[in-house]
Short mmCIF file of C-alpha atoms in Angstrom, two decimals:
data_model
loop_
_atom_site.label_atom_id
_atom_site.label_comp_id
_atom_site.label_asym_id
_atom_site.label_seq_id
_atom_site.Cartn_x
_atom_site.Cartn_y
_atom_site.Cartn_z
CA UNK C 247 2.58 -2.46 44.32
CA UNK C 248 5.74 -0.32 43.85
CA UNK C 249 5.94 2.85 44.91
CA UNK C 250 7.30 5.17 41.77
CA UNK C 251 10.93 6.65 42.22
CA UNK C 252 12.06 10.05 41.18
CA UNK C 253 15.34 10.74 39.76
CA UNK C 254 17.61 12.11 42.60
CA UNK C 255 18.31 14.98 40.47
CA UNK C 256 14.79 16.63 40.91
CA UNK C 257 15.32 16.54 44.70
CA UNK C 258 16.30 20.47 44.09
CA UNK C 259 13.88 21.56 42.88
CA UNK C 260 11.37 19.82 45.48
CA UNK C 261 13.53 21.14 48.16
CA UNK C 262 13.20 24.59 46.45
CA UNK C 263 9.09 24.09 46.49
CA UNK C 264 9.16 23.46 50.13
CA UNK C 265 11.70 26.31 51.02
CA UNK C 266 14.45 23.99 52.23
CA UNK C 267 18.11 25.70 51.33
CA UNK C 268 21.58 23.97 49.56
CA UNK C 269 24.35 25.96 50.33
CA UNK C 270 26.62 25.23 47.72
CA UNK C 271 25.94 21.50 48.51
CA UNK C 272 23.54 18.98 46.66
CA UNK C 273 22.60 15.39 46.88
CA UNK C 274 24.17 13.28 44.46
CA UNK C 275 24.54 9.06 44.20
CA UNK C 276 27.89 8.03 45.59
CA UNK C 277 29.50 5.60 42.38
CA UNK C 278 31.06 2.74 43.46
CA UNK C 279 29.29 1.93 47.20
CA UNK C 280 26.83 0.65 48.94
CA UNK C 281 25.77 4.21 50.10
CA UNK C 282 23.62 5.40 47.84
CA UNK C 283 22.92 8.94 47.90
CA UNK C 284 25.31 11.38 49.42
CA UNK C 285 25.11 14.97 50.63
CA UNK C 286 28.02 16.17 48.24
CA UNK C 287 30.03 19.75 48.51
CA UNK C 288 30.20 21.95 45.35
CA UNK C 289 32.64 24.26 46.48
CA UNK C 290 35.51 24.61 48.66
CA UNK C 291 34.61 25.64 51.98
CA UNK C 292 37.47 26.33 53.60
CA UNK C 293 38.72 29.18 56.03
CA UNK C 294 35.38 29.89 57.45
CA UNK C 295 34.95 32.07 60.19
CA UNK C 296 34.06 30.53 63.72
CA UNK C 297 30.30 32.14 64.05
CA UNK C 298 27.80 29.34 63.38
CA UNK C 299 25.53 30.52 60.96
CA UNK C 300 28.31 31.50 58.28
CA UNK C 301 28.96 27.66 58.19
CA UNK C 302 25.39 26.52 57.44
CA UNK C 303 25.23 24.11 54.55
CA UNK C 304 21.64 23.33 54.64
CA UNK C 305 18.61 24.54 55.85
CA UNK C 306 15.39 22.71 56.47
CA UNK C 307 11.74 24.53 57.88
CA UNK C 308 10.46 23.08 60.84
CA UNK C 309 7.22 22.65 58.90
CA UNK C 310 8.85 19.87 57.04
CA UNK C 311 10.26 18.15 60.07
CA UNK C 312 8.38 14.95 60.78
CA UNK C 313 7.95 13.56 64.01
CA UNK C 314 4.89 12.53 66.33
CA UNK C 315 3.98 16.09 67.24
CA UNK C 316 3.94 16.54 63.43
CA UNK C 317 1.65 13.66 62.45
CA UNK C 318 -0.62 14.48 65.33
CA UNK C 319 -0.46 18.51 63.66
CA UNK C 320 -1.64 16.68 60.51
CA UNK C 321 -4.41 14.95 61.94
CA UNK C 322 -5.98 18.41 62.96
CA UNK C 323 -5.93 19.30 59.41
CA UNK C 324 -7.20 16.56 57.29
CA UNK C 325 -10.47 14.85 58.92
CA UNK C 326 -9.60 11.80 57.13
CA UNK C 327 -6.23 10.90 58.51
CA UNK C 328 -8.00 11.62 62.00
CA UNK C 329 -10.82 9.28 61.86
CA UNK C 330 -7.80 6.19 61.23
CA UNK C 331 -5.37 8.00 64.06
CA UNK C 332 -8.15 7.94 66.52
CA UNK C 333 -8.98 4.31 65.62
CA UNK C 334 -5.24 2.71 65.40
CA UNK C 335 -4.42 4.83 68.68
CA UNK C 336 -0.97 4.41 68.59
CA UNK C 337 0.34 5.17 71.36
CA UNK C 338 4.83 5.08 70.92
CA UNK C 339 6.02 7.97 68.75
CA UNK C 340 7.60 5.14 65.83
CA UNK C 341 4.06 4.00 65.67
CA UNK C 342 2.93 7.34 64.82
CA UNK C 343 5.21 8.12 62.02
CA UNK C 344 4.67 4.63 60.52
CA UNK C 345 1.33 4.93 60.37
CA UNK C 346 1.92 8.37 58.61
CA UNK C 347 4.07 7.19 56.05
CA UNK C 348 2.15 4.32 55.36
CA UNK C 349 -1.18 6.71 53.95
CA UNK C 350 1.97 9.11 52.53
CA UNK C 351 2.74 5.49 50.85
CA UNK C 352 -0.38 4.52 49.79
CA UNK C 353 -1.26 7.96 48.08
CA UNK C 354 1.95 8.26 46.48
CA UNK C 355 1.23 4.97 44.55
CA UNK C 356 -2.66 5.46 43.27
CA UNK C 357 -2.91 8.01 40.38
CA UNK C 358 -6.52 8.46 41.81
CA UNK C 359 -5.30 10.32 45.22
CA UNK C 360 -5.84 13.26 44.72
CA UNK C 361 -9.43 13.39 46.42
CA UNK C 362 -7.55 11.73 49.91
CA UNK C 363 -6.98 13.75 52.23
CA UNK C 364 -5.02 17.17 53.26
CA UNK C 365 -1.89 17.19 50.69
CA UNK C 366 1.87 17.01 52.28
CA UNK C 367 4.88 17.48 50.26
CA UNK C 368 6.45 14.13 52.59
CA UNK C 369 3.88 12.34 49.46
CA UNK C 370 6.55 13.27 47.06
CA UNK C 371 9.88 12.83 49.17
CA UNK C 372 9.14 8.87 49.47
CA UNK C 373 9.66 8.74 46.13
CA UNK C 374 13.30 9.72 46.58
CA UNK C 375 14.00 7.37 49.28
CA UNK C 376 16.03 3.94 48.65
CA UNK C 377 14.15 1.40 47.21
CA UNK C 378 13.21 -1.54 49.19
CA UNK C 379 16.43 -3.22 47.75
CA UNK C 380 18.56 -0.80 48.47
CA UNK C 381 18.06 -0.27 52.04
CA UNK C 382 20.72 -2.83 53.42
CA UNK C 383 18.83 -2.54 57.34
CA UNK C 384 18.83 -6.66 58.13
CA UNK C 385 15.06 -6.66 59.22
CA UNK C 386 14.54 -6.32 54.26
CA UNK C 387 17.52 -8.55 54.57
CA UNK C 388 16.46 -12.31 52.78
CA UNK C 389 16.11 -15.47 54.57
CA UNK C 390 19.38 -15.85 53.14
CA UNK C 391 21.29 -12.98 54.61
CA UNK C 392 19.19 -13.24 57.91
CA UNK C 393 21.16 -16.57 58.40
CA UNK C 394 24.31 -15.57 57.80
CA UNK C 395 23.32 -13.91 61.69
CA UNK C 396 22.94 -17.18 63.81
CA UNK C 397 24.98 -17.37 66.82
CA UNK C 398 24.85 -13.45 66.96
CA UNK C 399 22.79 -11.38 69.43
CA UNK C 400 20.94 -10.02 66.09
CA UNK C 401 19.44 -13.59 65.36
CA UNK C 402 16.76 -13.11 68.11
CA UNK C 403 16.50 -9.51 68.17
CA UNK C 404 15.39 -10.03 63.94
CA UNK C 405 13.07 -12.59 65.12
CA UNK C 406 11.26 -10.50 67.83
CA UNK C 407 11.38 -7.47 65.63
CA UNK C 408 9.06 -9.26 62.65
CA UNK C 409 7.06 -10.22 65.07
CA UNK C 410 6.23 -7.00 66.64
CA UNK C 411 6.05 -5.52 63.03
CA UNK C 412 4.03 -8.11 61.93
CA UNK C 413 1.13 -7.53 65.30
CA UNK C 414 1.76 -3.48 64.54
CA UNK C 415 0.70 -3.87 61.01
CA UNK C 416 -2.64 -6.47 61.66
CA UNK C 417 -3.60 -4.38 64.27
CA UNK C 418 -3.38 -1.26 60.91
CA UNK C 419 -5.01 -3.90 58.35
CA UNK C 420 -7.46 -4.73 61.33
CA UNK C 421 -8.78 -1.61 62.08
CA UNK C 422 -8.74 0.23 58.93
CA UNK C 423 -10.55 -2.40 57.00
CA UNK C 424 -13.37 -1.14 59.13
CA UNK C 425 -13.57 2.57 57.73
CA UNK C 426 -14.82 2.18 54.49
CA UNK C 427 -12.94 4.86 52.76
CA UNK C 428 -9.59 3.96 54.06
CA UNK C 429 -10.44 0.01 53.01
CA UNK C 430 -11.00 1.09 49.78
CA UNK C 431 -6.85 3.32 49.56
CA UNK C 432 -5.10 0.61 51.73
CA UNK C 433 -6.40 -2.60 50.76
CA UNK C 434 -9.29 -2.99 48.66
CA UNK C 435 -6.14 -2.85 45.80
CA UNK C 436 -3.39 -4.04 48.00
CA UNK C 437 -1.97 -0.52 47.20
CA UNK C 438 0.23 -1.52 50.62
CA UNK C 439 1.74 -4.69 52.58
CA UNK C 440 3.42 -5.77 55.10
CA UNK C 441 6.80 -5.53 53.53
CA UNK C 442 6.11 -2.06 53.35
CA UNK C 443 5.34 -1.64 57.00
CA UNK C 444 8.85 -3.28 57.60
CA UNK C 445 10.22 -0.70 55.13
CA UNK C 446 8.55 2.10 56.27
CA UNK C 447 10.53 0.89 60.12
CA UNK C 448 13.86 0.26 58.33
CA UNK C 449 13.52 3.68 56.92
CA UNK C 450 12.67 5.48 59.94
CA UNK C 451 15.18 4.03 62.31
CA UNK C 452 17.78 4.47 59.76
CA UNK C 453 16.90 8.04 58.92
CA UNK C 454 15.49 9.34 62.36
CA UNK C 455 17.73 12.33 63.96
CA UNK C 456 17.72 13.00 67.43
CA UNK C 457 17.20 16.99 67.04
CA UNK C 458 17.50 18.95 70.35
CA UNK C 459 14.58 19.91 70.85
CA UNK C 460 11.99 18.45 68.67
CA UNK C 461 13.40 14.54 69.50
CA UNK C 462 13.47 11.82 67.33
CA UNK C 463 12.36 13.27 64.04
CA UNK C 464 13.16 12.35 60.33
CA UNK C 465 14.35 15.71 58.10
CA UNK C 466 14.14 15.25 54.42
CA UNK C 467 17.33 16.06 52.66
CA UNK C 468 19.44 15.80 55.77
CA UNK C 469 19.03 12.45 56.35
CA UNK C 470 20.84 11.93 52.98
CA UNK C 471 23.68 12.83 54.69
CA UNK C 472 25.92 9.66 55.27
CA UNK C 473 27.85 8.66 58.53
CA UNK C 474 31.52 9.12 59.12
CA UNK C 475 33.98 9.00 62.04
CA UNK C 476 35.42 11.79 62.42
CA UNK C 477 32.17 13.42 60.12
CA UNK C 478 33.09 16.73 58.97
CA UNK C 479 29.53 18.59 59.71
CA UNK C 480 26.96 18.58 62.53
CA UNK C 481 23.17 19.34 62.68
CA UNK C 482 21.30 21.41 64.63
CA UNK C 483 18.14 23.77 65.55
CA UNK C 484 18.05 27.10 65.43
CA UNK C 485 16.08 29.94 67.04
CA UNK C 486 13.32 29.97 64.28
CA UNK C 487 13.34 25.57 64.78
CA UNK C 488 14.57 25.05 61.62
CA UNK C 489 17.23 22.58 61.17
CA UNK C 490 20.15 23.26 60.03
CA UNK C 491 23.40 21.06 58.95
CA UNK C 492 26.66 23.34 60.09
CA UNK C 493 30.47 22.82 58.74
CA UNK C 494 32.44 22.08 61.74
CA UNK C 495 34.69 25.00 63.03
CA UNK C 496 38.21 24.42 61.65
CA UNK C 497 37.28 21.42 59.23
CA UNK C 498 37.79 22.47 55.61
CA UNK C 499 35.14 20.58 52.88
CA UNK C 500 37.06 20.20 49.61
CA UNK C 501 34.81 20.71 46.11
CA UNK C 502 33.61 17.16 45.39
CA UNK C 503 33.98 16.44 48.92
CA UNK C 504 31.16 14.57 50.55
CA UNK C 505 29.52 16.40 53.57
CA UNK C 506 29.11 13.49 56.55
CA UNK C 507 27.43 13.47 60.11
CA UNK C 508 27.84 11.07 62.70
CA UNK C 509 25.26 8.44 63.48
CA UNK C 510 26.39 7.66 66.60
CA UNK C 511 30.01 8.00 67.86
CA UNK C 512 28.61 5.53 71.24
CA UNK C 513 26.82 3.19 69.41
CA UNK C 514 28.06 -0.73 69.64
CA UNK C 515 28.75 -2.97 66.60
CA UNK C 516 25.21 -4.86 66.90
CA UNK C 517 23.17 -1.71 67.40
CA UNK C 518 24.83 0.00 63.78
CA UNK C 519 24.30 -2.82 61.95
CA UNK C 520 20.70 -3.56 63.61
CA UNK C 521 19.66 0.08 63.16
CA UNK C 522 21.73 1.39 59.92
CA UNK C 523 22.80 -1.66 57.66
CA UNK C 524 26.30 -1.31 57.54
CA UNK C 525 28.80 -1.86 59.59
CA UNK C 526 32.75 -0.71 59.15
CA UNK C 527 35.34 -3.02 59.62
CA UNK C 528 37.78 -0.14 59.89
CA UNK C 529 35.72 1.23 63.34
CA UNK C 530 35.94 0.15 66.38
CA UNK C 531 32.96 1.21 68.59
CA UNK C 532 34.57 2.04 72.44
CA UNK C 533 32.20 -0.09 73.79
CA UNK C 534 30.67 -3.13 72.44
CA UNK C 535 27.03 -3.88 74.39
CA UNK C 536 24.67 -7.00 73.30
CA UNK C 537 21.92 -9.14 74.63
CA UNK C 538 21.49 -13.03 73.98
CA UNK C 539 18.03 -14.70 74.78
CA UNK C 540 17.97 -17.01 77.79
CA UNK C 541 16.38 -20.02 76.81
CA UNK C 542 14.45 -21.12 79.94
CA UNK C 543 13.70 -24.21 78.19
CA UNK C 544 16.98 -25.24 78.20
CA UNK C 545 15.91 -26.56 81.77
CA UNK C 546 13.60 -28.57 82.95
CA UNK C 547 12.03 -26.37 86.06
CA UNK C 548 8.34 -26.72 86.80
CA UNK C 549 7.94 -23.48 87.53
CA UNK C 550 9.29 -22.01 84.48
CA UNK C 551 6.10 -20.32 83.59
CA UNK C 552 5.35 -19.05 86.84
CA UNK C 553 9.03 -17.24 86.99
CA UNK C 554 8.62 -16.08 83.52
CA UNK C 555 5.17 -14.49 84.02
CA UNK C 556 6.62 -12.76 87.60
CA UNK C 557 9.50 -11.40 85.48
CA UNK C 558 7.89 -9.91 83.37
CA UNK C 559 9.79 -9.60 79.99
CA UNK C 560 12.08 -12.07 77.67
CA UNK C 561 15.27 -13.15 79.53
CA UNK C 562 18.34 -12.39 78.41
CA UNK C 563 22.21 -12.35 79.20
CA UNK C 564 23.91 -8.71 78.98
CA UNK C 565 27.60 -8.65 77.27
CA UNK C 566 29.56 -6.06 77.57
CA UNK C 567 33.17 -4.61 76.56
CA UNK C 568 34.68 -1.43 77.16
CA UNK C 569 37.54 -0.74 74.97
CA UNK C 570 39.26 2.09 76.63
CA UNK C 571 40.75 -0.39 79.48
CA UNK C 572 42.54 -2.63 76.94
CA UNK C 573 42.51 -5.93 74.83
CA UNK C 574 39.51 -8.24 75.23
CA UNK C 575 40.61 -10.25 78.14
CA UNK C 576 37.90 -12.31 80.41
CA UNK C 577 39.16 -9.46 83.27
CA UNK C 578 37.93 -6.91 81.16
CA UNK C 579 34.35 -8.05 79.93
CA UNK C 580 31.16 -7.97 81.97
CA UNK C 581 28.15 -10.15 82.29
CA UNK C 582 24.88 -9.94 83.80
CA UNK C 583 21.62 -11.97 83.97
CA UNK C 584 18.97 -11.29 86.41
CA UNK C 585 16.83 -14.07 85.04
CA UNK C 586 19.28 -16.39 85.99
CA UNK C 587 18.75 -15.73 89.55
CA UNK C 588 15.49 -16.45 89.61
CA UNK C 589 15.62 -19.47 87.79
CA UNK C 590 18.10 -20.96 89.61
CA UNK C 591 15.81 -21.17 92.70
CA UNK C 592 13.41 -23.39 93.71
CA UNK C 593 11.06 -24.47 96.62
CA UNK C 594 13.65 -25.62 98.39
CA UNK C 595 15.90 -22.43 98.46
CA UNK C 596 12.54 -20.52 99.70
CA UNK C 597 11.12 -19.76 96.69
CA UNK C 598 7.58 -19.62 96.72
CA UNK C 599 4.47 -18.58 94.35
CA UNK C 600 1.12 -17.94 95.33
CA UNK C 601 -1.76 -16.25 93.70
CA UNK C 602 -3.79 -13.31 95.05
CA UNK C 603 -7.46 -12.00 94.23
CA UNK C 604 -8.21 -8.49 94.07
CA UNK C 605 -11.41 -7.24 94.70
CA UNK C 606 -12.43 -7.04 90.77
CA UNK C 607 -12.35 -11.05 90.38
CA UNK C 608 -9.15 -11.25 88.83
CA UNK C 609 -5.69 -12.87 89.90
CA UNK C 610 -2.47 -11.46 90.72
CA UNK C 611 0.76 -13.56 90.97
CA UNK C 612 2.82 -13.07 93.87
CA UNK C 613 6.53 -14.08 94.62
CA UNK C 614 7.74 -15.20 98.22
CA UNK C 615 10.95 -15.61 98.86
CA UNK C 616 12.02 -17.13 102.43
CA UNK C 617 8.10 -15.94 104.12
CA UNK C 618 9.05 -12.32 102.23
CA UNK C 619 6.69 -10.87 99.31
CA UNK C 620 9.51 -9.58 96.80
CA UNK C 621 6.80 -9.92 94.21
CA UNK C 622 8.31 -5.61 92.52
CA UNK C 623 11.82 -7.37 93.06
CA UNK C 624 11.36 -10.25 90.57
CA UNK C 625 14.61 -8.29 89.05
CA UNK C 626 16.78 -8.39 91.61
CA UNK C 627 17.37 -11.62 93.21
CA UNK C 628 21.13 -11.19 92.94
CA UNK C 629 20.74 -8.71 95.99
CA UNK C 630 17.70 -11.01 97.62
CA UNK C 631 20.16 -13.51 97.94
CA UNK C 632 22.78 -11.90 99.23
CA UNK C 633 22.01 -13.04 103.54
CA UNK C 634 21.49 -16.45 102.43
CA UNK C 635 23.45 -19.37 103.98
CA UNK C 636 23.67 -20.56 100.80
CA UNK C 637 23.82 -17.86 98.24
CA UNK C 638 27.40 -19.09 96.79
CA UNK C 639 25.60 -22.09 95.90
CA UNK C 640 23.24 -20.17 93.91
CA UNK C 641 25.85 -18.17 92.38
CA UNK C 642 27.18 -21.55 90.97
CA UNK C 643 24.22 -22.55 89.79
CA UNK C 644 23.96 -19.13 87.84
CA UNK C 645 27.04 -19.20 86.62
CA UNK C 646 26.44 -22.63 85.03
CA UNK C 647 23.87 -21.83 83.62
CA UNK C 648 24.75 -18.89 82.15
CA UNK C 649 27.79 -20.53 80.76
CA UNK C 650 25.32 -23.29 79.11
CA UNK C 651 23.28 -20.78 77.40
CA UNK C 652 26.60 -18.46 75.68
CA UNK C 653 28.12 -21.85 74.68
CA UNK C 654 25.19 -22.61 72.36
CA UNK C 655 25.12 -19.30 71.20
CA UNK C 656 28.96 -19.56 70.67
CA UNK C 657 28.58 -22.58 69.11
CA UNK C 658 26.31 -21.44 66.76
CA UNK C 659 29.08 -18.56 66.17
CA UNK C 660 31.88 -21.17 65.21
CA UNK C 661 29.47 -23.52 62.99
CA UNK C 662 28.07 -20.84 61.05
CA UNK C 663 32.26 -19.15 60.47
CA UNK C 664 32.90 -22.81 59.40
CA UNK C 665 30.02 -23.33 56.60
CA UNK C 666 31.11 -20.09 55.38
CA UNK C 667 34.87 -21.57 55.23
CA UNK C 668 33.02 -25.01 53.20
CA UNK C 669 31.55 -22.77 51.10
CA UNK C 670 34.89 -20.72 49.96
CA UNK C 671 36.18 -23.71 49.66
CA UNK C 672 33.93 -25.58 47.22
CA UNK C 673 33.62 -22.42 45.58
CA UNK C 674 36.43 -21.00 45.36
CA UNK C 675 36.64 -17.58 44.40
CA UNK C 676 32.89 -17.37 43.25
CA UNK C 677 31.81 -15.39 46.41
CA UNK C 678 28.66 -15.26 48.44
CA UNK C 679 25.47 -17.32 47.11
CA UNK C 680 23.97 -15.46 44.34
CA UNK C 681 20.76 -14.59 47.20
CA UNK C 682 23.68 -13.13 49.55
CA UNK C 683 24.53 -9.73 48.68
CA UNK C 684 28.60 -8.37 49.45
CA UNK C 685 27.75 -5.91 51.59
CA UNK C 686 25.17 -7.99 53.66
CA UNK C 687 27.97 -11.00 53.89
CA UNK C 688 30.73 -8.26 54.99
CA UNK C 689 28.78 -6.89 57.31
CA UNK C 690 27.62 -10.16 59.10
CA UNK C 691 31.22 -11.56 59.12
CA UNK C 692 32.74 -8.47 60.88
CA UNK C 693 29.79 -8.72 63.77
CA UNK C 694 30.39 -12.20 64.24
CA UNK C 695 33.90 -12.36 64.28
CA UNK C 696 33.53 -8.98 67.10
CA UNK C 697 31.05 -10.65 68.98
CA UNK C 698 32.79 -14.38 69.51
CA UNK C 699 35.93 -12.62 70.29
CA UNK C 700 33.85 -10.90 73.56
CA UNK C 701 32.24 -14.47 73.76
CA UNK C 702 35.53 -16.30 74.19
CA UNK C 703 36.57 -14.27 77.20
CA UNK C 704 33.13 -14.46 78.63
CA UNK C 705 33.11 -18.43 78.63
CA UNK C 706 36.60 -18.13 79.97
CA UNK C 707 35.72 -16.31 83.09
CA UNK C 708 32.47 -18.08 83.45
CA UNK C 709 34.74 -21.48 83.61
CA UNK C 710 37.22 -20.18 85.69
CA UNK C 711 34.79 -19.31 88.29
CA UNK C 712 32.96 -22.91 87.84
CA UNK C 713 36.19 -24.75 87.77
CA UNK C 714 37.23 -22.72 91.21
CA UNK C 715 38.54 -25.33 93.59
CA UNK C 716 36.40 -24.07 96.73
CA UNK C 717 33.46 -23.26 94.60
CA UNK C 718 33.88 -27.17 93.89
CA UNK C 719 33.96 -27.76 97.70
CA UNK C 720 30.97 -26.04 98.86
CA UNK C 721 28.83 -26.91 95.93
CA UNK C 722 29.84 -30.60 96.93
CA UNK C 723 29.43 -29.91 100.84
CA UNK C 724 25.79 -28.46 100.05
CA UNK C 725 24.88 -31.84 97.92
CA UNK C 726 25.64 -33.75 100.71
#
């Protein structure tokens, strides 16, 4: 079921229902691009003087803001809505909003709503968000677009986020098909799904603000301001908590000129994509961070599952890049694993597991390491190893292994840049498959081609330190 759009240019006069105020700006769709909507200027604002208020461009009550603290506010107020918060319990803030939107979602799209619930004017914003194929965030992308991602640290990190959308919204369907009356709104009609629930996510990590001092919050209207570098306006609260979008001091906004914000001057090339959908290949990010998984099962280690479980989370290898000290050279990117140091031990080395029961019945795993319980430092046995005779031996063995888990993933890189290169050539000039949309394709080809450049130097300084002559030595000396 699809939930019914309004035409952008009745976003006034909601805004004017709900006391927000457009100061000479308005929200308009940008022609020609992938954004969408647009916070545009209908004036000249130019010259202004340098106290704050006199630059405010839009206004928002704190009533409208929506956060958890908001949704919990809500709960108190319709009866309904608190009998399914108090039986979801969820427990992160993201959760909490979700959940809200998802009954905003489901009311919005039966005629026969009106006798849910406490009414809240977010019922009518969602019908002036994006549609579902508009929203260009990679978790709505196809299994088409997903896969233009292999060999990039966004291939697992899609992968683990379905699944932890997918156990967020069973654990919804779950409970709620338990209260009769919410049954009967959610799913007795299939009024939602769980493309939704990944929609309703895509939507609120693309559109969440982090205000000053409510947090993480989504603002309606605001957050159809789009994302520049240098953006030309900021946002803030002020002493009544409303928030309110400001003209920066000394920037002049032509008429016609669109009003931007920034998402995220800090933010890498992995986490804009991941979190907003697009990705620039004009910007450069100063520093470029991103995970790959460690695959314990590329090695054959009987205790693999004991040295997962004392871990604690997924494994993965840390990349990162600093622009400000130069070109990407293997001297100036960084790598870290803790996993690997772990793994890389064995019985031999003084690595030891045993299990301990508490006085309840149950079980507790315990790590040893040379007659020591280090059981809290499962994370750090780059420093446990440190005093040992032989700890350059395990740094070897780290590094080797950590080199054999970036060259599939740079592998993966090159092969995937190469079908692409097939395909232009059988193809010609007929572009992307007709399932591959341009700006999902652009986008995917400028993280790759950042990512396997900070790849390359990585595998270069991991085989310069394997091919070291007297690492050579002493790994030989210790086989003997």
């Amino acid at each position: 079921m699809n939930t019914p759009h309004l035409p952008i240019e009745q976003l006034q006069a909601w805004a004017w229902l709900n006391s927000i105020s457009f100061a000479d700006t308005n929200v308009q769709r940008i022609p020609q691009t992938s954004k969408g909507f647009g916070l545009i200027s209908n004036k000249n604002h130019c010259d202004l003087p340098d106290d704050e208020s006199s630059r405010a461009l839009l206004t928002v009550p704190h009533d409208l803001v929506l956060n958890a603290a908001a949704v919990k506010e809500y709960a108190k107020e319709d009866q309904g809505f608190r009998v399914l918060f108090d039986a979801v319990l969820p427990i992160k803030p993201r959760f909490t909003v979700l959940l809200f939107l998802l009954v905003q979602t489901a009311l919005a799209r039966r005629e026969d709503s009106s006798s849910f619930g406490v009414s809240n004017p977010w019922k009518q914003y969602i019908k002036f968000l994006p549609k579902q194929s508009e929203l260009l965030v990679p978790t709505l992308w196809n299994e088409q677009e997903r896969d233009l991602l292999r060999g990039t640290s966004l291939e697992s990190a899609l992968e683990a986020k379905i699944r932890t959308l997918r156990r967020e919204f069973d654990k919804v369907r779950q409970v709620s098909s338990g209260i009769p009356c919410w049954d009967e709104l959610l799913w007795e009609h299939e009024t939602v799904e769980f493309r939704d629930w990944i929609f309703l996510d895509a939507v609120y990590r693309s559109r969440t603000l982090g205000l000053p001092r409510s947090g993480e919050s989504m603002v309606p209207c605001l957050d159809m301001a789009n994302h520049a570098e240098p953006a030309n306006a900021y946002y803030n609260e002020n002493d009544q908590d409303e928030v309110v979008l400001y003209q920066f001091a000394g920037v002049d906004i032509s008429e016609g000129e669109e009003v931007t914000i920034s998402y995220g001057a800090d933010k890498s090339s992995a986490e804009m994509l991941y979190t907003y959908g697009f990705l620039d290949a004009l910007w450069l990010p100063p520093k470029e961070t991103f995970d790959f998984p460690f695959d314990p099962a590329f090695f054959e280690c009987p205790l693999t599952k004991a040295k997962m479980a004392a871990f604690g989370e997924p494994p993965k290898i840390h990349l990162e890049y600093d622009r400000h000290a130069g070109e990407i050279t293997p001297d100036l990117v960084r790598w870290e694993c803790p996993f690997a140091y772990l793994m890389c031990l064995n019985e031999e080395d003084g690595l030891k597991f045993d299990t301990l029961q508490e006085t309840d019945g149950k079980r507790e795993l315990r790590v040893k390491f040379q007659g020591e319980d280090v059981t809290e430092r499962a994370k750090d046995f780059e420093t446990l190893i440190m005093d040992h005779d032989n700890r350059q031996l395990f740094r070897y063995r780290v590094v080797m292994t950590v080199e054999h888990c970036l060259s599939v993933e740079y592998e993966k890189n090159c092969g995937q840049k190469e079908s692409w290169s097939c395909g232009q050539k059988e193809s010609q000039s007929l572009g992307p498959a007709p399932d591959v949309r341009v700006e999902c394709l652009d986008s995917a080809r400028v993280l790759r081609e950042r990512q396997r450049q900070i790849l390359e130097a990585v595998l270069e300084k991991l085989h310069a330190e394997v091919s070291n002559q007297n690492t050579l030595e002493l790994f030989g000396r210790n086989l003997n």
